[in-house]
mmCIF file of C-alpha atoms in Angstrom:
data_model
loop_
_atom_site.group_PDB
_atom_site.id
_atom_site.type_symbol
_atom_site.label_atom_id
_atom_site.label_comp_id
_atom_site.label_asym_id
_atom_site.label_seq_id
_atom_site.Cartn_x
_atom_site.Cartn_y
_atom_site.Cartn_z
ATOM 1 C CA UNK W 1 1.531 -22.449 -7.876
ATOM 2 C CA UNK W 2 2.149 -22.308 -4.135
ATOM 3 C CA UNK W 3 -0.304 -20.245 -2.105
ATOM 4 C CA UNK W 4 0.870 -16.997 -0.549
ATOM 5 C CA UNK W 5 -0.254 -15.553 2.759
ATOM 6 C CA UNK W 6 -1.222 -11.913 2.345
ATOM 7 C CA UNK W 7 -0.534 -10.026 5.571
ATOM 8 C CA UNK W 8 -2.983 -7.269 4.717
ATOM 9 C CA UNK W 9 -6.678 -6.443 4.868
ATOM 10 C CA UNK W 10 -6.459 -4.256 1.746
ATOM 11 C CA UNK W 11 -9.089 -5.121 -0.900
ATOM 12 C CA UNK W 12 -6.842 -3.506 -3.539
ATOM 13 C CA UNK W 13 -3.943 -5.859 -2.798
ATOM 14 C CA UNK W 14 -6.324 -8.823 -2.855
ATOM 15 C CA UNK W 15 -7.655 -7.641 -6.216
ATOM 16 C CA UNK W 16 -4.121 -7.453 -7.664
ATOM 17 C CA UNK W 17 -3.289 -11.010 -6.567
ATOM 18 C CA UNK W 18 -6.615 -12.285 -7.940
ATOM 19 C CA UNK W 19 -5.944 -10.619 -11.304
ATOM 20 C CA UNK W 20 -2.568 -12.377 -11.435
ATOM 21 C CA UNK W 21 -4.252 -15.739 -10.605
ATOM 22 C CA UNK W 22 -2.021 -16.194 -7.561
ATOM 23 C CA UNK W 23 -3.580 -18.367 -4.846
ATOM 24 C CA UNK W 24 -3.554 -16.599 -1.494
ATOM 25 C CA UNK W 25 -4.967 -16.629 1.995
ATOM 26 C CA UNK W 26 -5.397 -13.579 4.177
ATOM 27 C CA UNK W 27 -4.009 -13.302 7.683
ATOM 28 C CA UNK W 28 -4.555 -10.032 9.487
ATOM 29 C CA UNK W 29 -1.324 -8.777 11.055
ATOM 30 C CA UNK W 30 -1.422 -7.714 14.690
ATOM 31 C CA UNK W 31 1.076 -4.898 14.304
ATOM 32 C CA UNK W 32 0.795 -1.282 15.417
ATOM 33 C CA UNK W 33 1.273 1.112 12.524
ATOM 34 C CA UNK W 34 3.600 3.446 14.386
ATOM 35 C CA UNK W 35 7.135 4.324 13.377
ATOM 36 C CA UNK W 36 10.165 5.376 15.446
ATOM 37 C CA UNK W 37 10.398 9.154 15.875
ATOM 38 C CA UNK W 38 13.861 9.354 14.326
ATOM 39 C CA UNK W 39 12.902 7.368 11.211
ATOM 40 C CA UNK W 40 12.859 9.076 7.803
ATOM 41 C CA UNK W 41 9.286 9.238 6.483
ATOM 42 C CA UNK W 42 10.379 7.587 3.206
ATOM 43 C CA UNK W 43 11.505 4.520 5.213
ATOM 44 C CA UNK W 44 8.164 4.086 7.020
ATOM 45 C CA UNK W 45 6.410 1.848 4.422
ATOM 46 C CA UNK W 46 9.298 -0.656 4.315
ATOM 47 C CA UNK W 47 9.439 -0.702 8.125
ATOM 48 C CA UNK W 48 5.666 -1.236 8.465
ATOM 49 C CA UNK W 49 5.458 -3.854 5.675
ATOM 50 C CA UNK W 50 8.207 -5.800 7.471
ATOM 51 C CA UNK W 51 6.404 -5.464 10.825
ATOM 52 C CA UNK W 52 3.220 -6.885 9.277
ATOM 53 C CA UNK W 53 5.075 -9.943 7.949
ATOM 54 C CA UNK W 54 6.871 -10.499 11.272
ATOM 55 C CA UNK W 55 3.535 -10.268 13.098
ATOM 56 C CA UNK W 56 2.054 -13.051 10.903
ATOM 57 C CA UNK W 57 5.191 -15.226 11.310
ATOM 58 C CA UNK W 58 4.635 -15.150 15.092
ATOM 59 C CA UNK W 59 1.137 -16.618 14.611
ATOM 60 C CA UNK W 60 2.594 -19.938 13.448
ATOM 61 C CA UNK W 61 3.661 -22.633 15.931
ATOM 62 C CA UNK W 62 7.476 -23.044 16.062
ATOM 63 C CA UNK W 63 7.412 -26.537 14.517
ATOM 64 C CA UNK W 64 5.286 -25.536 11.511
ATOM 65 C CA UNK W 65 6.917 -24.735 8.182
ATOM 66 C CA UNK W 66 6.027 -21.174 7.293
ATOM 67 C CA UNK W 67 5.104 -20.599 3.629
ATOM 68 C CA UNK W 68 5.365 -17.423 1.582
ATOM 69 C CA UNK W 69 4.168 -14.310 3.423
ATOM 70 C CA UNK W 70 3.618 -11.008 1.642
ATOM 71 C CA UNK W 71 3.270 -7.705 3.442
ATOM 72 C CA UNK W 72 2.877 -4.242 1.934
ATOM 73 C CA UNK W 73 2.458 -0.675 3.065
ATOM 74 C CA UNK W 74 1.822 2.636 1.324
ATOM 75 C CA UNK W 75 2.425 6.134 2.654
ATOM 76 C CA UNK W 76 1.671 9.563 1.285
ATOM 77 C CA UNK W 77 4.232 12.257 2.032
ATOM 78 C CA UNK W 78 3.857 15.972 1.412
ATOM 79 C CA UNK W 79 5.997 18.754 2.877
ATOM 80 C CA UNK W 80 7.684 16.418 5.391
ATOM 81 C CA UNK W 81 4.383 15.141 6.728
ATOM 82 C CA UNK W 82 2.978 11.611 6.560
ATOM 83 C CA UNK W 83 -0.670 11.306 5.514
ATOM 84 C CA UNK W 84 -2.286 8.095 6.706
ATOM 85 C CA UNK W 85 -5.916 7.004 6.669
ATOM 86 C CA UNK W 86 -8.209 9.884 7.617
ATOM 87 C CA UNK W 87 -10.173 9.294 10.804
ATOM 88 C CA UNK W 88 -13.275 11.066 9.516
ATOM 89 C CA UNK W 89 -14.691 13.074 6.615
ATOM 90 C CA UNK W 90 -13.394 16.349 8.064
ATOM 91 C CA UNK W 91 -9.825 15.043 8.055
ATOM 92 C CA UNK W 92 -10.267 13.613 4.532
ATOM 93 C CA UNK W 93 -11.472 17.065 3.422
ATOM 94 C CA UNK W 94 -8.382 18.644 4.986
ATOM 95 C CA UNK W 95 -6.135 16.159 3.119
ATOM 96 C CA UNK W 96 -7.789 16.898 -0.233
ATOM 97 C CA UNK W 97 -7.466 20.664 0.280
ATOM 98 C CA UNK W 98 -3.773 20.113 1.054
ATOM 99 C CA UNK W 99 -3.152 18.010 -2.086
ATOM 100 C CA UNK W 100 -5.198 20.329 -4.331
ATOM 101 C CA UNK W 101 -2.995 21.871 -7.024
ATOM 102 C CA UNK W 102 0.146 20.211 -5.694
ATOM 103 C CA UNK W 103 2.362 17.159 -6.190
ATOM 104 C CA UNK W 104 2.822 14.672 -3.350
ATOM 105 C CA UNK W 105 4.919 11.548 -2.971
ATOM 106 C CA UNK W 106 3.468 8.043 -2.686
ATOM 107 C CA UNK W 107 5.896 5.471 -1.280
ATOM 108 C CA UNK W 108 4.925 1.785 -1.426
ATOM 109 C CA UNK W 109 6.917 -1.094 0.023
ATOM 110 C CA UNK W 110 6.709 -4.869 -0.339
ATOM 111 C CA UNK W 111 8.090 -7.325 2.233
ATOM 112 C CA UNK W 112 8.295 -10.988 1.223
ATOM 113 C CA UNK W 113 9.154 -13.825 3.604
ATOM 114 C CA UNK W 114 10.474 -17.006 2.003
ATOM 115 C CA UNK W 115 9.770 -19.795 4.500
ATOM 116 C CA UNK W 116 12.060 -22.267 2.763
ATOM 117 C CA UNK W 117 15.074 -20.002 3.147
ATOM 118 C CA UNK W 118 13.856 -18.282 6.332
ATOM 119 C CA UNK W 119 14.645 -15.016 4.570
ATOM 120 C CA UNK W 120 12.865 -11.661 4.395
ATOM 121 C CA UNK W 121 13.280 -9.511 1.286
ATOM 122 C CA UNK W 122 11.945 -5.996 0.614
ATOM 123 C CA UNK W 123 11.413 -3.623 -2.312
ATOM 124 C CA UNK W 124 10.408 0.046 -2.289
ATOM 125 C CA UNK W 125 8.719 2.112 -5.004
ATOM 126 C CA UNK W 126 8.617 5.929 -4.966
ATOM 127 C CA UNK W 127 5.985 7.728 -7.058
ATOM 128 C CA UNK W 128 4.660 11.257 -7.599
ATOM 129 C CA UNK W 129 0.982 12.226 -7.913
ATOM 130 C CA UNK W 130 -0.164 15.681 -9.023
ATOM 131 C CA UNK W 131 -3.697 16.885 -8.276
ATOM 132 C CA UNK W 132 -5.453 19.593 -10.252
ATOM 133 C CA UNK W 133 -6.712 22.589 -8.298
ATOM 134 C CA UNK W 134 -9.926 21.361 -6.672
ATOM 135 C CA UNK W 135 -13.024 23.412 -5.978
ATOM 136 C CA UNK W 136 -14.948 23.079 -2.711
ATOM 137 C CA UNK W 137 -17.792 21.530 -4.705
ATOM 138 C CA UNK W 138 -15.483 18.845 -6.160
ATOM 139 C CA UNK W 139 -14.068 17.998 -2.742
ATOM 140 C CA UNK W 140 -17.539 17.726 -1.207
ATOM 141 C CA UNK W 141 -18.709 15.549 -4.106
ATOM 142 C CA UNK W 142 -15.741 13.231 -3.588
ATOM 143 C CA UNK W 143 -16.328 13.016 0.171
ATOM 144 C CA UNK W 144 -19.959 12.038 -0.538
ATOM 145 C CA UNK W 145 -18.724 9.035 -2.578
ATOM 146 C CA UNK W 146 -17.219 7.600 0.669
ATOM 147 C CA UNK W 147 -14.128 6.500 -1.286
ATOM 148 C CA UNK W 148 -11.961 8.275 1.302
ATOM 149 C CA UNK W 149 -12.637 5.560 3.922
ATOM 150 C CA UNK W 150 -9.704 3.365 4.920
ATOM 151 C CA UNK W 151 -7.113 4.617 2.425
ATOM 152 C CA UNK W 152 -3.901 6.568 2.881
ATOM 153 C CA UNK W 153 -4.373 10.214 1.951
ATOM 154 C CA UNK W 154 -8.136 9.829 1.771
ATOM 155 C CA UNK W 155 -8.393 9.029 -1.936
ATOM 156 C CA UNK W 156 -8.395 5.975 -4.207
ATOM 157 C CA UNK W 157 -6.241 6.325 -7.315
ATOM 158 C CA UNK W 158 -8.224 3.561 -9.052
ATOM 159 C CA UNK W 159 -11.588 5.143 -8.267
ATOM 160 C CA UNK W 160 -13.333 8.447 -8.868
ATOM 161 C CA UNK W 161 -10.270 10.406 -7.707
ATOM 162 C CA UNK W 162 -8.859 9.817 -11.197
ATOM 163 C CA UNK W 163 -11.008 12.766 -12.263
ATOM 164 C CA UNK W 164 -8.746 15.052 -10.243
ATOM 165 C CA UNK W 165 -5.301 13.676 -11.042
ATOM 166 C CA UNK W 166 -3.327 15.637 -13.637
ATOM 167 C CA UNK W 167 -0.165 13.596 -13.644
ATOM 168 C CA UNK W 168 1.416 10.426 -12.266
ATOM 169 C CA UNK W 169 5.125 9.730 -12.267
ATOM 170 C CA UNK W 170 5.801 6.109 -11.379
ATOM 171 C CA UNK W 171 3.707 2.959 -11.069
ATOM 172 C CA UNK W 172 -0.100 3.099 -10.996
ATOM 173 C CA UNK W 173 -0.314 -0.261 -9.171
ATOM 174 C CA UNK W 174 2.227 0.961 -6.617
ATOM 175 C CA UNK W 175 0.065 3.990 -5.867
ATOM 176 C CA UNK W 176 -2.859 1.552 -5.525
ATOM 177 C CA UNK W 177 -0.874 -0.243 -2.821
ATOM 178 C CA UNK W 178 1.211 -2.987 -4.460
ATOM 179 C CA UNK W 179 3.676 -2.447 -7.297
ATOM 180 C CA UNK W 180 2.996 -5.321 -9.709
ATOM 181 C CA UNK W 181 6.396 -5.037 -11.433
ATOM 182 C CA UNK W 182 8.241 -4.990 -8.075
ATOM 183 C CA UNK W 183 6.146 -7.919 -6.865
ATOM 184 C CA UNK W 184 6.963 -9.907 -10.011
ATOM 185 C CA UNK W 185 10.654 -9.071 -9.699
ATOM 186 C CA UNK W 186 10.886 -10.050 -6.027
ATOM 187 C CA UNK W 187 9.001 -13.324 -6.624
ATOM 188 C CA UNK W 188 11.239 -14.146 -9.603
ATOM 189 C CA UNK W 189 14.338 -13.561 -7.472
ATOM 190 C CA UNK W 190 12.994 -16.233 -5.080
ATOM 191 C CA UNK W 191 12.241 -18.680 -7.919
ATOM 192 C CA UNK W 192 8.480 -18.376 -7.445
ATOM 193 C CA UNK W 193 6.996 -18.866 -10.905
ATOM 194 C CA UNK W 194 4.054 -16.582 -11.672
ATOM 195 C CA UNK W 195 4.164 -17.352 -15.397
ATOM 196 C CA UNK W 196 3.547 -21.053 -15.870
#
């Protein structure tokens, strides 16, 4: 199996690739996570995943053959607002109060660069997550776990936040940050064999 370059620092995406026994190396993209003002929020993850891959491509010398590069991005959208990584516990608390008792959208995108074909392909997954009504005590308890650090929306679907989630419509792995079924499908379409 050919190694893939993962253009992401996300431990969750690394964990998914490890579980699939896919060899990979990590390269940290040097791309600003800002989107054009006129862009639809739902299009932001695909745009940013592509930017991450393009940033890693630029790190290679022109004469070098570029292998497989995988980028991904996840955004949380609620009431026409994008919720990124909270800067501090106070912002994470604000996010959790906002999501409490409501359903928000989680959009995840994959961007795959095939070095042999010099071709970039993308896939987008749209999911819904419904939180139960949270008490102040529950929110404070969750903030004390420190799980809110470094994740969109300030919660980890695969962690203790599962206690608060009433319903999921879509792909659990996509909400984690990388849709496994979309990843498999996009790799298959490029004749990359995951099942050997």
